[in-house]
Coordinates of N, CA and C in Angstrom, one line a residue:
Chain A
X1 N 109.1 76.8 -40.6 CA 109.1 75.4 -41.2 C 109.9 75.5 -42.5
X2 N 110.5 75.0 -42.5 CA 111.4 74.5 -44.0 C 110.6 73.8 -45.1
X3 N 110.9 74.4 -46.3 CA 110.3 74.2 -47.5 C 111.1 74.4 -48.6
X4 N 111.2 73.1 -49.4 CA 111.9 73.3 -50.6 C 110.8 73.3 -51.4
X5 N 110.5 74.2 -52.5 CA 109.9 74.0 -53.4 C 110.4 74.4 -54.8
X6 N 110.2 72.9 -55.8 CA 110.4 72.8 -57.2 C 110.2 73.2 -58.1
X7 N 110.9 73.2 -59.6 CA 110.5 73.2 -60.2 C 111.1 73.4 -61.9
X8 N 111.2 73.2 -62.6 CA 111.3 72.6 -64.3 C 110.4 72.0 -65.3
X9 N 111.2 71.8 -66.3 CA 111.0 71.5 -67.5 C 110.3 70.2 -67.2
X10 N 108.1 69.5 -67.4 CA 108.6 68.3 -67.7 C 108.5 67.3 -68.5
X11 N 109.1 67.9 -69.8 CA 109.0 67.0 -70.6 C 110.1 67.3 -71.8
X12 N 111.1 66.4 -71.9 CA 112.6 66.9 -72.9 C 112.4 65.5 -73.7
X13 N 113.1 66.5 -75.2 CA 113.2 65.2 -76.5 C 114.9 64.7 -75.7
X14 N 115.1 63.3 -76.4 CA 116.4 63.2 -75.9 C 117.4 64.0 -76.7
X15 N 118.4 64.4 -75.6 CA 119.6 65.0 -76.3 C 119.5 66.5 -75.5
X16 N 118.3 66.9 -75.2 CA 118.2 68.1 -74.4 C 119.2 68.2 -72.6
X17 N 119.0 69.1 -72.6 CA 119.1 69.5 -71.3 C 118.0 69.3 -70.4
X18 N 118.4 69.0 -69.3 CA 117.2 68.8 -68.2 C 117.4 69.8 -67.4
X19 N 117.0 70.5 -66.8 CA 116.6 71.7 -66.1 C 115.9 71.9 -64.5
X20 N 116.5 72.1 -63.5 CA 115.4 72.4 -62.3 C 115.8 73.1 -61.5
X21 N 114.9 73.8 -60.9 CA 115.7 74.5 -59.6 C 114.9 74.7 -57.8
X22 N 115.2 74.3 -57.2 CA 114.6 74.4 -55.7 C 114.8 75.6 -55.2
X23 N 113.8 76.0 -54.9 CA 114.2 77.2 -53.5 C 113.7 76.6 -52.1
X24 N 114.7 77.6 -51.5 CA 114.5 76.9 -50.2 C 113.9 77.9 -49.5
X25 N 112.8 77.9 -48.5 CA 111.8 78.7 -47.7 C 112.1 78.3 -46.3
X26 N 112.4 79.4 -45.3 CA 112.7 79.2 -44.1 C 113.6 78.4 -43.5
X27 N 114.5 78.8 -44.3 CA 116.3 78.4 -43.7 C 117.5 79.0 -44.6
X28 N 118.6 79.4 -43.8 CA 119.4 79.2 -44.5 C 120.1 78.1 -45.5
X29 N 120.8 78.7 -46.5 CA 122.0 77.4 -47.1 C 122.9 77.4 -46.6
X30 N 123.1 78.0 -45.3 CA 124.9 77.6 -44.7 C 124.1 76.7 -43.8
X31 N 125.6 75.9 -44.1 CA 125.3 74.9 -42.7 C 124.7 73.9 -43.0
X32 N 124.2 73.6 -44.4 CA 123.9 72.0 -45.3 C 124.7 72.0 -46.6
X33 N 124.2 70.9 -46.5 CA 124.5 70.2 -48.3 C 123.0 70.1 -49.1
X34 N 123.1 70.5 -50.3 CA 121.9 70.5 -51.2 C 122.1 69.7 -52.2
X35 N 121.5 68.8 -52.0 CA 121.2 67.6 -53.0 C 120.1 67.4 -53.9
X36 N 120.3 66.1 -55.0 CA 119.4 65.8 -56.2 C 119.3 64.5 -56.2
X37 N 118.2 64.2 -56.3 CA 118.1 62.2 -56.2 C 117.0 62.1 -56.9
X38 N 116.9 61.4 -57.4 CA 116.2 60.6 -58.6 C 115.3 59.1 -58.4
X39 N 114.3 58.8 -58.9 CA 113.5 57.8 -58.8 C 113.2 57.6 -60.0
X40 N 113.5 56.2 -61.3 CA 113.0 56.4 -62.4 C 111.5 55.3 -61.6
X41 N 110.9 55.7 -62.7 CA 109.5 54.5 -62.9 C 109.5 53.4 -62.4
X42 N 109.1 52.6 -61.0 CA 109.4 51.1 -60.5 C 110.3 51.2 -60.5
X43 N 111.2 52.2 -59.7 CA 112.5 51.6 -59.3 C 112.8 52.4 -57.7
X44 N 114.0 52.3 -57.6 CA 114.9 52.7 -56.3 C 114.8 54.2 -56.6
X45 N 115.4 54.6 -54.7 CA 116.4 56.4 -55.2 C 117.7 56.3 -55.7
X46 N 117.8 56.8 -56.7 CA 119.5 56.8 -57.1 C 119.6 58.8 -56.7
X47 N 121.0 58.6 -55.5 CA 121.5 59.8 -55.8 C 122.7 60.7 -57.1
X48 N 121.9 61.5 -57.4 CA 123.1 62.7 -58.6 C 124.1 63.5 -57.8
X49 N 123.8 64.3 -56.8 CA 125.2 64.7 -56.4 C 124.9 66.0 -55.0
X50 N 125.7 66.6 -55.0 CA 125.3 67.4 -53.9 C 126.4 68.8 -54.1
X51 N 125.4 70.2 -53.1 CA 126.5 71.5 -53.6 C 126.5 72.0 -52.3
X52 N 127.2 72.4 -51.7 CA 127.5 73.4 -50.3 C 127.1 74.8 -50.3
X53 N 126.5 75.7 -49.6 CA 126.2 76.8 -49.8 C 127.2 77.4 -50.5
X54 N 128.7 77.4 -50.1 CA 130.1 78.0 -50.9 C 130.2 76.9 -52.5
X55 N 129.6 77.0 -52.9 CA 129.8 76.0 -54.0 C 130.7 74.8 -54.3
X56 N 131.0 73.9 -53.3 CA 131.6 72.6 -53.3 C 130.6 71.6 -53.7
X57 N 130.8 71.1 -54.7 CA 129.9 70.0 -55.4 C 130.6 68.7 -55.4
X58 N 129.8 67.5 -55.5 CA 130.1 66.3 -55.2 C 128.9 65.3 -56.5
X59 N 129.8 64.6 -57.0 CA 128.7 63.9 -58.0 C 128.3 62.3 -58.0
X60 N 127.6 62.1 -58.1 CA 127.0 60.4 -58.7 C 128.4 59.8 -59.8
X61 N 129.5 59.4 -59.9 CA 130.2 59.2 -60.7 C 129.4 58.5 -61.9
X62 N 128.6 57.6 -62.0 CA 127.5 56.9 -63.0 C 127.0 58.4 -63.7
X63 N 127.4 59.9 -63.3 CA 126.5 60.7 -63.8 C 127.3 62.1 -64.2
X64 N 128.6 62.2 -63.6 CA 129.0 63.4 -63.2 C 129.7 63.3 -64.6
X65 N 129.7 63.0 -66.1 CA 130.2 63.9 -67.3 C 129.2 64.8 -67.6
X66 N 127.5 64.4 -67.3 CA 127.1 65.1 -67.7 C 126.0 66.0 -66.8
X67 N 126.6 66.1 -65.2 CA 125.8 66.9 -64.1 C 126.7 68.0 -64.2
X68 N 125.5 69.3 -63.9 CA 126.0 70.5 -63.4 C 125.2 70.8 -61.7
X69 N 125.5 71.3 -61.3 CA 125.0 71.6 -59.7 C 125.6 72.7 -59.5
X70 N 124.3 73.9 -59.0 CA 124.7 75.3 -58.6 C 124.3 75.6 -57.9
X71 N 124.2 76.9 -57.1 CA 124.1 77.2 -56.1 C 124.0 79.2 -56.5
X72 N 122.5 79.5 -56.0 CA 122.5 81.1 -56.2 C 122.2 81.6 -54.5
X73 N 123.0 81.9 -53.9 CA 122.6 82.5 -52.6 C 121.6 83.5 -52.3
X74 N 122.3 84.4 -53.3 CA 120.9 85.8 -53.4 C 119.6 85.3 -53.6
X75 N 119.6 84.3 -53.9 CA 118.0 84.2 -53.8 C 117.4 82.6 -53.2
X76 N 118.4 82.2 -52.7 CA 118.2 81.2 -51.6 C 117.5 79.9 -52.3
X77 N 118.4 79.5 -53.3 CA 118.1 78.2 -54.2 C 119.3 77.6 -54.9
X78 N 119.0 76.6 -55.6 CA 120.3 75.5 -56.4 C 119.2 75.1 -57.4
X79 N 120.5 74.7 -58.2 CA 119.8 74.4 -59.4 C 120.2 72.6 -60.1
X80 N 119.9 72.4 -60.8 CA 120.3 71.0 -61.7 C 120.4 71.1 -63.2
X81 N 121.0 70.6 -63.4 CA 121.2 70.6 -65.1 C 121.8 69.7 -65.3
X82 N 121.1 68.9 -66.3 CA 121.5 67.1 -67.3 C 121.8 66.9 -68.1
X83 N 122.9 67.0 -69.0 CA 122.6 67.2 -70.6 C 122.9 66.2 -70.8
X84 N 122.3 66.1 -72.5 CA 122.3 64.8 -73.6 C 121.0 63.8 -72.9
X85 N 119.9 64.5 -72.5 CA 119.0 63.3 -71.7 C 118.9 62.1 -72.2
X86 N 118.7 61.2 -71.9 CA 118.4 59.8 -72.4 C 116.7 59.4 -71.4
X87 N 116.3 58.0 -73.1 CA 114.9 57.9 -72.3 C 115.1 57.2 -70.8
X88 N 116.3 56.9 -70.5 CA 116.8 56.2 -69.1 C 116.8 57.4 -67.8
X89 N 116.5 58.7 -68.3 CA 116.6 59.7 -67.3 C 115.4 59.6 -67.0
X90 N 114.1 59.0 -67.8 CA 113.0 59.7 -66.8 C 112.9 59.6 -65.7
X91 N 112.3 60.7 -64.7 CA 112.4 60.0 -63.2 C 111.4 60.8 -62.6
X92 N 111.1 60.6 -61.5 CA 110.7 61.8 -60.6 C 112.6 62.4 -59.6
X93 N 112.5 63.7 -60.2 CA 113.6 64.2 -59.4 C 113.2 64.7 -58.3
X94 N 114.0 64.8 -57.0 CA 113.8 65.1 -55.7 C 115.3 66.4 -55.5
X95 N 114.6 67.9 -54.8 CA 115.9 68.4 -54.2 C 115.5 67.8 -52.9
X96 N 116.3 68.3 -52.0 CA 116.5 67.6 -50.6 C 118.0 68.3 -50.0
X97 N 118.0 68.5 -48.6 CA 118.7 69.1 -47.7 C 119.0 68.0 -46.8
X98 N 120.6 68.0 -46.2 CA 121.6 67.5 -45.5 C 122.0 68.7 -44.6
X99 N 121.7 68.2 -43.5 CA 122.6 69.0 -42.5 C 124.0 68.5 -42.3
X100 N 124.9 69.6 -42.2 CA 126.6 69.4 -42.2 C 127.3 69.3 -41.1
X101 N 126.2 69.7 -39.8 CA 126.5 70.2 -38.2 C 126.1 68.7 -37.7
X102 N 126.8 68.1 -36.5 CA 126.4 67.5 -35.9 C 127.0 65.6 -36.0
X103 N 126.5 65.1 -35.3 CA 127.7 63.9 -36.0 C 126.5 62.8 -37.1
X104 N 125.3 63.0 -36.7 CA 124.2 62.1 -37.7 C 124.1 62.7 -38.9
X105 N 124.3 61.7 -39.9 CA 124.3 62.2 -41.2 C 122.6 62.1 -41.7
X106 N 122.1 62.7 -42.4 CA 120.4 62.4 -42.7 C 120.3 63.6 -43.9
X107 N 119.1 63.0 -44.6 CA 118.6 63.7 -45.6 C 117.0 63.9 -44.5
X108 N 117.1 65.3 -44.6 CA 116.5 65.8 -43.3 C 114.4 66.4 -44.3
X109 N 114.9 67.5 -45.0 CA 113.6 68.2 -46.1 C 113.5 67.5 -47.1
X110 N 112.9 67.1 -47.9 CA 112.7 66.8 -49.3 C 111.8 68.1 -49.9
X111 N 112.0 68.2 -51.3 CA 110.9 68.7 -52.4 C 109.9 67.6 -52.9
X112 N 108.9 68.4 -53.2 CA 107.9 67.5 -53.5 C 107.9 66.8 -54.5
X113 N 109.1 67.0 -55.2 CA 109.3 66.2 -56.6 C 108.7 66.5 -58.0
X114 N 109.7 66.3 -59.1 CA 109.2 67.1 -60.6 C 109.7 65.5 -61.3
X115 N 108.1 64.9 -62.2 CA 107.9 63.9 -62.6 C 109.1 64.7 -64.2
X116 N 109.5 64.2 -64.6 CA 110.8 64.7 -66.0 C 111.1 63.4 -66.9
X117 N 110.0 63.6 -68.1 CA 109.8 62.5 -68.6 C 110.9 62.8 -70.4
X118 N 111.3 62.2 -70.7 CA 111.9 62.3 -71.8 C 111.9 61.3 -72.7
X119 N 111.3 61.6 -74.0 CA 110.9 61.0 -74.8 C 110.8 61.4 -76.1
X120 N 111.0 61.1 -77.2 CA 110.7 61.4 -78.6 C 109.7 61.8 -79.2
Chain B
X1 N 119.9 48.2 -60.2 CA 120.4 47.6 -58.8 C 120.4 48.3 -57.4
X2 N 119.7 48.4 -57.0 CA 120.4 49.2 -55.3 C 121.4 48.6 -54.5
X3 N 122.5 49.9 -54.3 CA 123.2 49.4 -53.5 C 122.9 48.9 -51.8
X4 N 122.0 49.0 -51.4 CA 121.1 48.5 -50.3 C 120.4 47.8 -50.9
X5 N 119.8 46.9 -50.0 CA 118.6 45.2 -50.6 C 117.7 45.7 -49.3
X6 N 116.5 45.5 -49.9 CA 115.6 45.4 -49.1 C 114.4 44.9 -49.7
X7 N 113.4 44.1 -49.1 CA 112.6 43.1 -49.7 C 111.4 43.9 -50.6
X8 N 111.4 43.9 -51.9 CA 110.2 44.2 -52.7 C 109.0 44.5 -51.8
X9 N 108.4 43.9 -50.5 CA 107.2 44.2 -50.5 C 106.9 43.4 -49.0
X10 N 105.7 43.9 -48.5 CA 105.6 43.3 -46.9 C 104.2 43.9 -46.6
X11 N 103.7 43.1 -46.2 CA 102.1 43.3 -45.8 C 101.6 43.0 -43.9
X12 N 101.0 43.3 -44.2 CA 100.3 43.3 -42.2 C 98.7 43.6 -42.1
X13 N 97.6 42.9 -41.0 CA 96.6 43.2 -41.2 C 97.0 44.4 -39.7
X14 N 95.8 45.5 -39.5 CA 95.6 47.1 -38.7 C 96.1 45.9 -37.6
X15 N 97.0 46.6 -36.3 CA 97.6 46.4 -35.1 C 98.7 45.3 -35.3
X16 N 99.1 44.9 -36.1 CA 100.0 43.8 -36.2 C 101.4 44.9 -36.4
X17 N 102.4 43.9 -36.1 CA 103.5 44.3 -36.1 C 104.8 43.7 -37.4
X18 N 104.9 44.9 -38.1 CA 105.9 44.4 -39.2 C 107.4 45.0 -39.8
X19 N 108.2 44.0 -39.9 CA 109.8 44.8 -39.6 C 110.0 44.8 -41.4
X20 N 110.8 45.6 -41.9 CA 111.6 45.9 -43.1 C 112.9 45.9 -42.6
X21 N 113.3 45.2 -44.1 CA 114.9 45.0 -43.4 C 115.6 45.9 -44.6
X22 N 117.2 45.7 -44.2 CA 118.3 46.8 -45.2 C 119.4 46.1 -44.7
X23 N 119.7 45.8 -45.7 CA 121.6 45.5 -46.0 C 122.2 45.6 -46.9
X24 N 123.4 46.0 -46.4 CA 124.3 46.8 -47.0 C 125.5 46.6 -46.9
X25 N 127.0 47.3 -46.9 CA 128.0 46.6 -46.7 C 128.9 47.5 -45.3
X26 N 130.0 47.4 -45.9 CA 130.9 48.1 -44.7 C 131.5 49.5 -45.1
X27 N 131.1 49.9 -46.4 CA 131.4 51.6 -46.9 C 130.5 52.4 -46.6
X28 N 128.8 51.2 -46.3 CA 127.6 52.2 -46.0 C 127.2 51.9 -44.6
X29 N 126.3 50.7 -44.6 CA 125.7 50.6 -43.0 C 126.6 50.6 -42.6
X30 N 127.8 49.4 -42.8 CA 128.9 49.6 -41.9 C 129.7 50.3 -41.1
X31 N 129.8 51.4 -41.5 CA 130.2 52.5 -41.3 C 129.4 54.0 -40.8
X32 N 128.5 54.3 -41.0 CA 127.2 55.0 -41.2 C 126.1 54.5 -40.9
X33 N 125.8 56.0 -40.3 CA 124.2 55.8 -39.4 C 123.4 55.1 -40.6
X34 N 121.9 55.1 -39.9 CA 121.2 54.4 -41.2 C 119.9 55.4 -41.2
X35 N 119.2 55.8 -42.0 CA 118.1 56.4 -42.4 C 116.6 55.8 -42.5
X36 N 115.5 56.3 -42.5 CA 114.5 55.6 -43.5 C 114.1 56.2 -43.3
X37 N 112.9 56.7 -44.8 CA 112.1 57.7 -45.2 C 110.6 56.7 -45.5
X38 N 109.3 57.1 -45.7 CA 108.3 56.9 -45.9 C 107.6 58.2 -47.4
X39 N 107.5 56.9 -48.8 CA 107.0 58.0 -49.6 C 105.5 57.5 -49.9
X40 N 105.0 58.5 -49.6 CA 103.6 58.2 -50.5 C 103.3 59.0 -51.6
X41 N 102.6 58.4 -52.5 CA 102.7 59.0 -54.1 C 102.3 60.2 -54.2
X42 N 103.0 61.3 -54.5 CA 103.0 62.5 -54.7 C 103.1 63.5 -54.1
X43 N 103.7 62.9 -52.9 CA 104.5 64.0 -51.7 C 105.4 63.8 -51.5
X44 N 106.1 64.5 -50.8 CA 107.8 65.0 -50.8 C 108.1 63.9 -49.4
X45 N 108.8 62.6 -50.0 CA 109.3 61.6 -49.0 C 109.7 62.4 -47.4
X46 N 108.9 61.4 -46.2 CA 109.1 62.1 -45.0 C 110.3 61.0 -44.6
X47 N 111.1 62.1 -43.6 CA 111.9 61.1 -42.6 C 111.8 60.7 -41.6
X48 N 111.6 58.7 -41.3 CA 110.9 58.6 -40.1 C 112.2 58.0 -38.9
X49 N 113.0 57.5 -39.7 CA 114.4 57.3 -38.5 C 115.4 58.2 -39.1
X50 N 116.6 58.1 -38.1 CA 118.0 59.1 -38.2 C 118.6 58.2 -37.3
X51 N 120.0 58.2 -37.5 CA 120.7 57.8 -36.6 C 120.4 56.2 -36.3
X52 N 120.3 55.8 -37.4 CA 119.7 54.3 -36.9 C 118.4 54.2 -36.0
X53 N 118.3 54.6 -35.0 CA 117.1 54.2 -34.4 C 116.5 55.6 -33.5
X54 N 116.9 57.2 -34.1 CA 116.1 58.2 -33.8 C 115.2 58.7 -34.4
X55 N 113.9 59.2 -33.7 CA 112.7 59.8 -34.9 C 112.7 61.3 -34.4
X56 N 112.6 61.8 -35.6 CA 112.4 63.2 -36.1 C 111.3 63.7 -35.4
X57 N 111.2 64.7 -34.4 CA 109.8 64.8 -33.8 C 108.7 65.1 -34.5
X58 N 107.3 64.3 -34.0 CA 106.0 64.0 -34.6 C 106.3 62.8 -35.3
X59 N 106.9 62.2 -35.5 CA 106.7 60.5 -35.8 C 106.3 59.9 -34.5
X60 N 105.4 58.8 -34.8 CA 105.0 58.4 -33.7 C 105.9 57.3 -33.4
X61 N 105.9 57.1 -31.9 CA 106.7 56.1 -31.5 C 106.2 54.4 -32.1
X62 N 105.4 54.5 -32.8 CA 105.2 52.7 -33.1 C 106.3 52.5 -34.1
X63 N 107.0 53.8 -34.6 CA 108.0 53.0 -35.7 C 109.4 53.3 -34.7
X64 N 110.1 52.7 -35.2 CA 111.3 52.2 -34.4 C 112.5 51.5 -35.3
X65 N 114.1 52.2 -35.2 CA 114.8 51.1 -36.4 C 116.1 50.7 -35.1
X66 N 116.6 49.9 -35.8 CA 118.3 49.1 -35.1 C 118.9 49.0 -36.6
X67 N 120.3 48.5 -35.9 CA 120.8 48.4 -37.0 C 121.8 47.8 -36.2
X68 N 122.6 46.7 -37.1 CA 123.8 45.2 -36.6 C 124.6 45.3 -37.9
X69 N 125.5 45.6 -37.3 CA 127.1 45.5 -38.4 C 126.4 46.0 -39.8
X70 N 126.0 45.2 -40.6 CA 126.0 46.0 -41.8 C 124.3 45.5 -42.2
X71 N 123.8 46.0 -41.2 CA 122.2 45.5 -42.1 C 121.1 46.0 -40.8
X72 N 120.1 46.9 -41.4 CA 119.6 48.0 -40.6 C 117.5 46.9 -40.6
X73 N 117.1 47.7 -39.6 CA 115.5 47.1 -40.0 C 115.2 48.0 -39.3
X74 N 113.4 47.9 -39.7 CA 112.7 49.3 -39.4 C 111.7 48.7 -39.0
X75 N 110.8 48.8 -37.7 CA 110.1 47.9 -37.2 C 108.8 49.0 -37.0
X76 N 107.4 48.5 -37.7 CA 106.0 48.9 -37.4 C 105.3 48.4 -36.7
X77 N 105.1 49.4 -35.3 CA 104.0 48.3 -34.9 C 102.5 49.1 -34.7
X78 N 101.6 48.2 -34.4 CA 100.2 49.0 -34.3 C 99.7 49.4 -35.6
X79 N 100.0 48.5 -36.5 CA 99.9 49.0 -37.9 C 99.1 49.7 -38.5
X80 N 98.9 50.7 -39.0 CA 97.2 51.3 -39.1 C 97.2 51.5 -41.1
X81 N 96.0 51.9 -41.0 CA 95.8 52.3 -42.6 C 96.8 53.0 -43.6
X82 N 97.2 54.1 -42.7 CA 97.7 55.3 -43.4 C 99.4 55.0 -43.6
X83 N 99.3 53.9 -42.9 CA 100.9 53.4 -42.5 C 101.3 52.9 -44.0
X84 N 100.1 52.9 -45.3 CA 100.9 51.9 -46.3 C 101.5 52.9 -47.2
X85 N 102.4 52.1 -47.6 CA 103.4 53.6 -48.3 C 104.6 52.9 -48.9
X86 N 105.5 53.6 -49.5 CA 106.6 52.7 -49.6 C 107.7 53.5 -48.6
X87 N 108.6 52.2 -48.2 CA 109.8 52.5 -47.7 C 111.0 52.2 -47.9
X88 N 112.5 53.2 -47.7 CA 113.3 53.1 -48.3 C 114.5 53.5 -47.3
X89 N 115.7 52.4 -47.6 CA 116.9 52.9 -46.7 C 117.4 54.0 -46.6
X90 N 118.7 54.4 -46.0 CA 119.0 55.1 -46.7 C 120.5 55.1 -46.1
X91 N 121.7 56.1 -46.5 CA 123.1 55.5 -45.8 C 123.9 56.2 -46.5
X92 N 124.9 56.9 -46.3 CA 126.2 57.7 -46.5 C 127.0 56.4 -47.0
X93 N 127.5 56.5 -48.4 CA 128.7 55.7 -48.5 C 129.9 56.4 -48.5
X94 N 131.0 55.5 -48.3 CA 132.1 56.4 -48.1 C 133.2 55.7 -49.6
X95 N 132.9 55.0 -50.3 CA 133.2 54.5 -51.7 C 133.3 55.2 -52.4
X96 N 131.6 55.5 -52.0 CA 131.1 56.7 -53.0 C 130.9 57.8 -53.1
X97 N 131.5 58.3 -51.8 CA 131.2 60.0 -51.2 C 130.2 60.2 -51.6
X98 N 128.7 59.9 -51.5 CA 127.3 59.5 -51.7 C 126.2 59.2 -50.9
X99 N 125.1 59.1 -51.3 CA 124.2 58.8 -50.7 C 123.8 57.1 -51.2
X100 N 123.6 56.2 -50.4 CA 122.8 55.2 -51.6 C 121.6 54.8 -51.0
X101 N 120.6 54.2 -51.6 CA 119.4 53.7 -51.0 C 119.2 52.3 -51.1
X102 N 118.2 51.9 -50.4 CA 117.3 50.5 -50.8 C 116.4 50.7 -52.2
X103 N 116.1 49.6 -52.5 CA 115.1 49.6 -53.5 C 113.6 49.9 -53.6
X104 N 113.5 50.0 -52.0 CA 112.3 50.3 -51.3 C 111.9 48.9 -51.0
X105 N 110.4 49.2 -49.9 CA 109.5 48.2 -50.1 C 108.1 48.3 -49.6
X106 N 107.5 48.1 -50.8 CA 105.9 48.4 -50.5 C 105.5 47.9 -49.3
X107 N 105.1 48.6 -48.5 CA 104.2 48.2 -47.9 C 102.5 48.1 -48.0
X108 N 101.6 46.8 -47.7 CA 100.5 47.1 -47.9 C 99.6 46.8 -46.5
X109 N 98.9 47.4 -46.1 CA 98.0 46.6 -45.3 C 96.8 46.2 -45.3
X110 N 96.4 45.2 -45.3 CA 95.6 44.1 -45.6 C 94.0 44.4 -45.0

């Protein structure tokens, strides 16, 4: 069974970096896309961006001056990083897996989510 | 703003039958399958359609989605307790080389 599990920083002054990283349990990274999505407080999912096991990344344009998205194979995880937070970042962050095979597009695993509150 | 609309909120009493809708345009549903996930508070959102109207095995067949030109629904039926949760679209845009969603919508049951 597939398992992403989380985890970071959760609680940043603004202007920090925001920090997380998922590993993934019982699957490879070839063969998806590894993504980051976001839920602030009473609202919608906004997606941040996505990384391919070979490192091709793709970003949220509303976000990509200040997203990084990596990718560590040896140890079967990706990472996120935010900088300059704002109190507009708080959110619950989600990683999550995309299969690349096949013709149906779907956000297939989720992480259980890291509440990342930022504030003064 | 979500780039998907879907109604704030929707209620049903246990066995009643209740549909959630999603629209969207012609970069997302239009073009692309349609998704929906089920979150409940402080677990890792499950996926209950793919492909517009396939379920991921162990979803039970009372949920069910379609989807018409640019606007998708997700239909409950047999409604039970555990069914209340929020739900949310979901869709590949191609604008955006992206993911976008609905706003969600609570569901309650009554």
């Amino acid at each position: 069974q597939v398992q992403l599990q989380q985890w970071g920083a959760g609680l940043l002054k603004p202007s920090e970096t925001l920090s997380l990283t998922c590993a993934v349990s019982g699957g490879s990274l070839s063969g998806y896309s590894w993504n980051w999505i976001r839920q602030p407080p009473g609202k919608g999912l906004e997606w941040i961006g996505e990384i391919s096991h070979s490192g091709r990344t793709g970003y949220n344009p509303s976000l990509k001056s200040r997203v990084t998205i990596s990718v560590d194979t040896s140890k079967n995880q990706f990472s996120l990083k935010l900088s300059s937070v704002i109190a507009a970042d708080t959110a619950v962050y989600y990683c999550a897996r995309v299969p690349v095979f096949g013709v149906v597009i779907m956000i297939d695993y989720w992480g259980q989510g890291t509440l990342v509150t930022v504030s003064s | 703003q979500s780039v998907l609309t879907q109604p704030p909120s929707a209620s049903g009493t246990p066995g009643q039958r209740v549909t959630i809708s999603c629209s969207g345009g012609s970069s997302n549903i239009g073009s692309n399958t349609v998704n929906w996930y089920q979150l409940h508070p402080g677990t890792a959102p499950k996926l209950l359609i793919f492909g517009n109207n396939q379920r991921p095995s162990g979803v039970p067949d009372r949920f069910s989605g379609s989807r018409s030109a640019t606007s998708a629904s997700l239909a409950i039926s047999g409604l039970q307790s555990e069914d209340e949760a929020d739900y949310y679209c979901a869709a590949w845009d191609d604008s955006l080389n992206g993911w976008v969603f609905g706003g969600g919508t609570k569901l309650t049951v009554l």
